[in-house]
Coordinates of C-alpha atoms in Angstrom, one line a residue:
X1 CA 42.0 -3.8 -7.2
X2 CA 40.4 -1.4 -4.8
X3 CA 41.9 -0.6 -1.4
X4 CA 39.1 -2.6 0.3
X5 CA 39.9 -5.7 -1.8
X6 CA 43.6 -5.4 -1.0
X7 CA 42.8 -5.1 2.7
X8 CA 40.6 -8.1 2.7
X9 CA 43.1 -10.2 0.8
X10 CA 45.7 -9.4 3.3
X11 CA 43.3 -10.1 6.2
X12 CA 42.4 -13.4 4.7
X13 CA 46.1 -14.2 4.3
X14 CA 46.6 -13.5 8.0
X15 CA 43.7 -15.8 8.9
X16 CA 45.0 -18.9 7.1
X17 CA 46.4 -20.5 10.2
X18 CA 43.0 -20.2 11.9
X19 CA 40.7 -20.9 8.9
X20 CA 41.0 -20.7 5.2
X21 CA 43.5 -20.5 2.4
X22 CA 41.3 -18.3 0.2
X23 CA 38.6 -15.6 0.5
X24 CA 36.3 -13.9 -1.9
X25 CA 37.5 -11.3 -4.4
X26 CA 34.1 -9.5 -4.1
X27 CA 34.8 -5.9 -3.1
X28 CA 31.7 -5.9 -0.8
X29 CA 32.4 -9.2 0.9
X30 CA 33.5 -9.1 4.6
X31 CA 34.9 -12.5 5.8
X32 CA 34.0 -11.4 9.4
X33 CA 30.4 -10.4 8.6
X34 CA 27.6 -11.1 11.1
X35 CA 30.0 -10.8 14.0
X36 CA 32.2 -13.8 13.0
X37 CA 35.3 -14.4 15.1
X38 CA 37.0 -16.3 12.2
X39 CA 37.4 -15.5 8.5
X40 CA 34.6 -17.3 6.6
X41 CA 34.4 -17.9 2.9
X42 CA 31.7 -16.0 1.1
X43 CA 30.1 -19.2 -0.1
X44 CA 30.2 -21.8 2.6
X45 CA 29.0 -25.2 3.6
X46 CA 28.4 -26.3 7.1
X47 CA 28.8 -29.9 8.2
X48 CA 26.8 -31.1 11.3
X49 CA 28.8 -33.7 13.1
X50 CA 26.4 -35.7 15.3
X51 CA 29.2 -36.7 17.7
X52 CA 28.9 -39.8 20.0
X53 CA 25.8 -40.2 22.1
X54 CA 26.1 -38.7 25.6
X55 CA 29.7 -37.5 24.9
X56 CA 28.7 -33.8 24.4
X57 CA 30.9 -33.6 21.3
X58 CA 28.5 -32.6 18.5
X59 CA 30.1 -29.9 16.3
X60 CA 29.9 -27.9 13.2
X61 CA 32.7 -27.7 10.6
X62 CA 32.8 -25.4 7.6
X63 CA 34.2 -25.3 4.1
X64 CA 34.4 -23.2 1.0
X65 CA 31.5 -24.6 -1.1
X66 CA 32.8 -23.0 -4.4
X67 CA 36.4 -24.1 -4.0
X68 CA 35.7 -27.3 -2.1
X69 CA 38.4 -26.6 0.4
X70 CA 38.1 -26.9 4.2
X71 CA 40.0 -25.5 7.1
X72 CA 43.7 -26.5 7.6
X73 CA 43.1 -27.6 11.2
X74 CA 40.1 -28.7 13.3
X75 CA 37.8 -25.8 14.0
X76 CA 34.4 -26.3 15.7
X77 CA 32.6 -23.3 14.3
X78 CA 29.9 -23.3 17.0
X79 CA 32.4 -23.4 19.8
X80 CA 34.5 -20.7 18.3
X81 CA 31.6 -18.3 17.7
X82 CA 29.7 -19.0 20.9
X83 CA 32.3 -20.0 23.5
X84 CA 30.4 -23.2 24.5
X85 CA 29.9 -26.7 23.2
X86 CA 27.0 -27.4 20.8
X87 CA 26.0 -30.3 23.0
X88 CA 24.9 -33.9 22.7
X89 CA 23.8 -35.7 19.5
X90 CA 23.4 -33.2 16.6
X91 CA 20.4 -34.6 14.8
X92 CA 19.5 -32.2 12.0
X93 CA 20.6 -28.9 10.4
X94 CA 18.8 -26.7 7.9
X95 CA 19.2 -23.3 6.2
X96 CA 16.1 -21.1 5.9
X97 CA 15.7 -17.4 5.0
X98 CA 19.4 -16.6 5.7
X99 CA 19.5 -18.4 9.1
X100 CA 20.7 -21.8 10.2
X101 CA 18.7 -24.1 12.5
X102 CA 20.2 -26.9 14.5
X103 CA 18.3 -29.7 16.1
X104 CA 20.0 -31.3 19.1
X105 CA 18.4 -34.6 20.1
X106 CA 20.5 -35.5 23.2
X107 CA 20.7 -31.9 24.5
X108 CA 17.0 -31.5 23.8
X109 CA 16.8 -28.1 22.0
X110 CA 16.6 -26.3 18.7
X111 CA 18.8 -23.3 18.1
X112 CA 18.6 -20.5 15.5
X113 CA 22.1 -19.4 14.3
X114 CA 23.0 -16.5 12.0
X115 CA 25.0 -17.1 8.8
X116 CA 28.2 -17.0 10.8
X117 CA 27.1 -19.7 13.2
X118 CA 26.4 -17.3 16.1
X119 CA 23.4 -18.4 18.2
X120 CA 20.5 -16.0 18.4
X121 CA 17.7 -18.0 19.9
X122 CA 17.0 -21.5 21.3
X123 CA 14.0 -23.4 22.5
X124 CA 14.0 -26.4 24.8
X125 CA 11.5 -29.2 24.5
X126 CA 9.5 -30.5 27.6
X127 CA 8.8 -34.0 28.7
X128 CA 5.4 -34.0 27.1
X129 CA 6.7 -33.4 23.6
X130 CA 9.9 -35.3 24.0
X131 CA 13.2 -34.7 22.4
X132 CA 13.4 -33.0 18.9
X133 CA 14.3 -35.0 15.8
X134 CA 14.1 -33.2 12.5
X135 CA 13.1 -29.8 11.1
X136 CA 11.7 -28.2 7.9
X137 CA 10.7 -24.6 7.2
X138 CA 8.2 -22.8 5.0
X139 CA 6.2 -19.5 4.8
X140 CA 7.9 -18.0 7.9
X141 CA 7.4 -21.1 10.1
X142 CA 9.8 -23.7 11.5
X143 CA 8.3 -27.2 11.9
X144 CA 10.1 -29.7 14.2
X145 CA 9.2 -33.3 14.9
X146 CA 9.3 -34.3 18.6
X147 CA 9.8 -37.9 19.7
X148 CA 6.7 -37.8 22.0
X149 CA 4.4 -37.7 19.0
X150 CA 4.2 -34.1 17.9
X151 CA 5.0 -31.7 15.0
X152 CA 5.6 -28.3 16.6
X153 CA 5.3 -25.1 14.7
X154 CA 7.4 -22.1 15.6
X155 CA 7.8 -18.5 14.3
X156 CA 11.1 -19.0 12.3
X157 CA 12.4 -15.5 13.4
X158 CA 11.6 -15.6 17.1
X159 CA 11.3 -19.3 17.8
X160 CA 8.1 -18.5 19.6
X161 CA 6.0 -21.7 19.6
X162 CA 2.7 -21.1 17.8
X163 CA 0.9 -24.5 17.8
X164 CA 1.4 -28.2 17.5
X165 CA -0.2 -31.3 16.1
X166 CA -0.2 -34.8 17.6
X167 CA 0.6 -37.4 14.9
X168 CA 1.6 -40.5 16.9
X169 CA 4.7 -41.5 18.7
X170 CA 8.2 -41.3 17.2
X171 CA 7.8 -38.9 14.2
X172 CA 11.1 -38.7 12.3
X173 CA 12.0 -37.0 9.1
X174 CA 9.8 -34.2 7.8
X175 CA 9.5 -32.5 4.4
X176 CA 7.1 -29.8 3.1
X177 CA 5.7 -29.7 -0.4
X178 CA 2.8 -27.6 -1.7
X179 CA 1.5 -26.6 1.8
X180 CA 1.6 -30.2 2.9
X181 CA 3.8 -31.6 5.6
X182 CA 4.9 -35.2 5.2
X183 CA 6.1 -36.9 8.4
X184 CA 7.8 -40.3 8.7
X185 CA 6.3 -42.1 11.7
X186 CA 8.9 -44.5 13.2
X187 CA 8.7 -47.0 16.0
X188 CA 8.8 -45.8 19.6
X189 CA 12.1 -46.5 21.2
X190 CA 10.5 -47.9 24.3
X191 CA 8.6 -50.5 22.2
X192 CA 5.2 -49.0 23.3
X193 CA 4.2 -48.1 19.8
X194 CA 4.8 -49.2 16.2
X195 CA 4.1 -47.3 13.0
X196 CA 3.8 -48.1 9.4
X197 CA 2.6 -44.8 8.1
X198 CA 3.4 -41.4 6.7
X199 CA 1.4 -38.6 8.3
X200 CA 0.3 -35.7 6.0
X201 CA -0.6 -32.4 7.5
X202 CA -2.2 -29.5 5.7
X203 CA -0.3 -26.3 6.8
X204 CA -3.6 -24.3 6.3
X205 CA -5.4 -26.7 8.6
X206 CA -2.7 -27.3 11.2
X207 CA -4.6 -29.4 13.7
X208 CA -5.5 -33.0 14.2
X209 CA -8.5 -32.8 11.8
X210 CA -6.0 -31.8 9.1
X211 CA -4.0 -35.0 9.5
X212 CA -4.2 -37.9 7.0
X213 CA -2.1 -41.0 7.1
X214 CA -0.8 -43.3 4.3
X215 CA 0.3 -46.9 4.8
X216 CA 3.9 -47.6 3.9
X217 CA 6.5 -49.9 5.4
X218 CA 7.0 -50.6 9.1
X219 CA 9.1 -48.2 11.2
X220 CA 9.2 -45.3 8.6
X221 CA 12.3 -43.1 8.9
X222 CA 13.0 -41.0 5.9
X223 CA 10.9 -38.8 3.6
X224 CA 12.4 -37.0 0.6
X225 CA 10.6 -34.8 -1.9
X226 CA 11.3 -35.8 -5.6
X227 CA 9.0 -33.8 -7.9
X228 CA 5.5 -35.1 -7.5
X229 CA 6.6 -37.9 -5.3
X230 CA 7.7 -38.3 -1.7
X231 CA 10.2 -41.1 -1.5
X232 CA 9.9 -43.0 1.8
X233 CA 12.4 -45.4 3.5
X234 CA 11.9 -47.4 6.7
X235 CA 13.8 -49.9 8.8
X236 CA 11.1 -52.5 9.8
X237 CA 10.5 -53.8 13.3
X238 CA 14.0 -55.3 13.5
X239 CA 15.8 -52.3 11.9
X240 CA 17.0 -54.5 8.9
X241 CA 14.1 -54.3 6.4
X242 CA 14.8 -51.1 4.4
X243 CA 12.4 -50.8 1.5
X244 CA 11.9 -47.8 -0.8
X245 CA 8.3 -46.6 -1.3
X246 CA 7.1 -43.8 -3.7
X247 CA 4.2 -41.7 -2.4
X248 CA 2.3 -39.9 -5.2
X249 CA 1.5 -36.4 -3.9
X250 CA -1.3 -36.0 -6.4
X251 CA -3.2 -39.3 -5.6
X252 CA -2.0 -39.7 -2.0
X253 CA -1.2 -43.3 -2.6
X254 CA 2.1 -45.0 -1.8
X255 CA 3.7 -47.9 -3.7
X256 CA 6.5 -50.3 -2.9
X257 CA 9.2 -49.8 -5.5
X258 CA 10.6 -53.3 -4.9
X259 CA 14.0 -51.7 -4.1
X260 CA 16.0 -51.2 -0.9
X261 CA 17.8 -48.2 0.4
X262 CA 19.4 -46.8 3.6
X263 CA 20.0 -43.2 2.4
X264 CA 18.2 -41.0 -0.1
X265 CA 18.9 -37.6 -1.6
X266 CA 16.9 -35.8 -4.3
X267 CA 18.6 -35.3 -7.7
X268 CA 16.7 -33.7 -10.6
X269 CA 13.3 -35.0 -9.3
X270 CA 14.7 -38.5 -8.9
X271 CA 15.9 -40.4 -5.8
X272 CA 19.7 -41.0 -5.6
X273 CA 19.9 -43.9 -3.2
X274 CA 22.7 -45.7 -1.3
X275 CA 21.9 -49.2 0.1
X276 CA 24.3 -50.5 2.7
X277 CA 24.2 -54.2 3.4
X278 CA 26.2 -55.4 6.5
X279 CA 27.3 -58.9 7.2
X280 CA 26.9 -58.9 11.0
X281 CA 29.1 -62.0 11.4
X282 CA 32.1 -60.2 9.9
X283 CA 30.8 -56.6 10.2
X284 CA 31.7 -56.1 6.5
X285 CA 29.6 -53.6 4.6
X286 CA 28.8 -53.6 0.9
X287 CA 27.4 -50.4 -0.6
X288 CA 25.4 -50.1 -3.8
X289 CA 24.2 -46.8 -5.4
X290 CA 21.4 -46.2 -7.8
X291 CA 19.0 -43.6 -9.1
X292 CA 15.2 -44.3 -9.0
X293 CA 12.8 -42.5 -11.3
X294 CA 9.4 -42.6 -9.6
X295 CA 7.6 -41.5 -12.8
X296 CA 9.1 -44.1 -15.0
X297 CA 9.3 -46.6 -12.1
X298 CA 12.9 -47.4 -13.2
X299 CA 16.1 -48.0 -11.4
X300 CA 19.5 -47.1 -12.9
X301 CA 22.6 -48.5 -11.1
X302 CA 25.5 -46.1 -10.7
X303 CA 27.6 -48.1 -8.3
X304 CA 30.5 -48.7 -10.7
X305 CA 30.8 -45.0 -11.5
X306 CA 30.8 -43.8 -7.9
X307 CA 33.1 -46.4 -6.6
X308 CA 35.5 -46.0 -9.5
X309 CA 35.9 -42.4 -8.4
X310 CA 36.2 -43.3 -4.7
X311 CA 36.9 -47.1 -4.2
X312 CA 36.6 -46.7 -0.4
X313 CA 32.9 -46.0 -0.9
X314 CA 32.3 -49.7 -1.7
X315 CA 32.6 -50.6 1.9
X316 CA 32.7 -47.3 4.0
X317 CA 30.1 -46.6 6.7
X318 CA 27.7 -44.2 5.1
X319 CA 26.2 -41.8 7.7
X320 CA 24.4 -39.4 5.4
X321 CA 23.8 -37.9 2.0
X322 CA 23.0 -34.3 1.2
X323 CA 22.1 -32.1 -1.7
X324 CA 24.6 -29.7 -3.3
X325 CA 24.4 -27.0 -6.0
X326 CA 23.4 -27.9 -9.5
X327 CA 22.3 -31.4 -8.6
X328 CA 25.7 -32.2 -7.1
X329 CA 25.6 -34.3 -3.9
X330 CA 27.6 -35.1 -0.8
X331 CA 28.2 -38.6 0.7
X332 CA 29.2 -38.5 4.3
X333 CA 31.1 -41.4 5.9
X334 CA 31.9 -42.2 9.5
X335 CA 34.6 -43.9 11.5
X336 CA 32.4 -43.7 14.6
X337 CA 34.6 -42.8 17.6
X338 CA 37.8 -43.9 15.9
X339 CA 38.3 -40.5 14.2
X340 CA 36.7 -37.8 12.1
X341 CA 34.4 -38.6 9.2
X342 CA 34.8 -37.7 5.5
X343 CA 32.7 -35.8 3.0
X344 CA 32.8 -36.8 -0.7
X345 CA 31.4 -34.2 -3.2
X346 CA 30.2 -35.5 -6.5
X347 CA 28.9 -33.7 -9.6
X348 CA 25.5 -34.6 -11.0
X349 CA 27.4 -36.8 -13.5
X350 CA 29.1 -38.6 -10.6
X351 CA 32.5 -37.0 -11.0
X352 CA 34.4 -36.8 -7.7
X353 CA 34.9 -33.1 -7.1
X354 CA 36.6 -33.3 -3.7
X355 CA 37.1 -35.3 -0.5
X356 CA 37.3 -33.4 2.8
X357 CA 37.6 -34.3 6.5
X358 CA 34.6 -33.3 8.6
X359 CA 36.8 -32.6 11.7
X360 CA 34.3 -34.4 13.9
X361 CA 32.6 -37.8 14.6
X362 CA 29.6 -39.1 12.7
X363 CA 28.9 -36.5 10.1
X364 CA 25.2 -36.3 9.6
X365 CA 24.4 -33.6 7.0
X366 CA 25.8 -30.8 4.8
X367 CA 24.0 -27.5 4.2
X368 CA 25.1 -24.6 1.9
X369 CA 24.9 -21.1 3.2
X370 CA 25.4 -18.2 0.7

């Protein structure tokens, strides 16, 4: 082993109490690259913990995405790297072009972080646009939905705002496919507006004339790209009706699949779904899991396989699902304010690879940063 490798091995060993039990054997890898104050694994995952509303306790945890190991004690990466709290209500996190972008709903800003979680830029949203919700990036631009009814476009490097499109109140999730932006239009929180549509914006014609709308369920919330389809989920006017629609990107038409879901993640151009049903008289939740193929219009139930690997996922509170490498996926569960959440990492064949703490409340999303 070269001297540099020996040095880094020793360095990583010294960093165990603060961070990780293992580091890369790559001679060129520096666990403190990008100005990090803590040893980071070469291949890492970040977990955005939403925190509790108005408690200013959103956080970012990290783990080794190759070894599926997390830190040995609670570390808020953002606080450690930046010397301040992330803020209130972590809504979304994405990786794009070597950077990390965090959307903070309660604190009303979007921040650009480097690979080590060090903040480089941030932009605050004004009253006209309302608080930011979700983000997507493509061709050098960052697109962010704002609750006041806008999709805002920023230069991804500088966070300089370039332009905006008004799509209707309460836009939620956003996804980009073939130069088209698909935006879930939810219901306004002040009950001044209801939506039952997905807005489609041409990135080459980014203005109101370039917006089309497709009818789906009421109170649309989630859009996920699955091959030639955008899978759509909503909550209905009373937040209990949770159907799954399939929007064909070639024809522009949406169809009710006849299924229900509360969370969706793409897996091999299909929709891996979790449907949580809660008996509000007892507060008991029953989760079912299935894969929906929008081409074949076929559902395959995988509940027994997933819950055999992790029985607690039969009734746990699912707070999010995220994509992993090689069609693996993460299921994130919450204890709300009672304690930190958990992340379950499954292979594409539904083998449980690991279970980790999120070191924070209400884990919303996992991203991978290499």
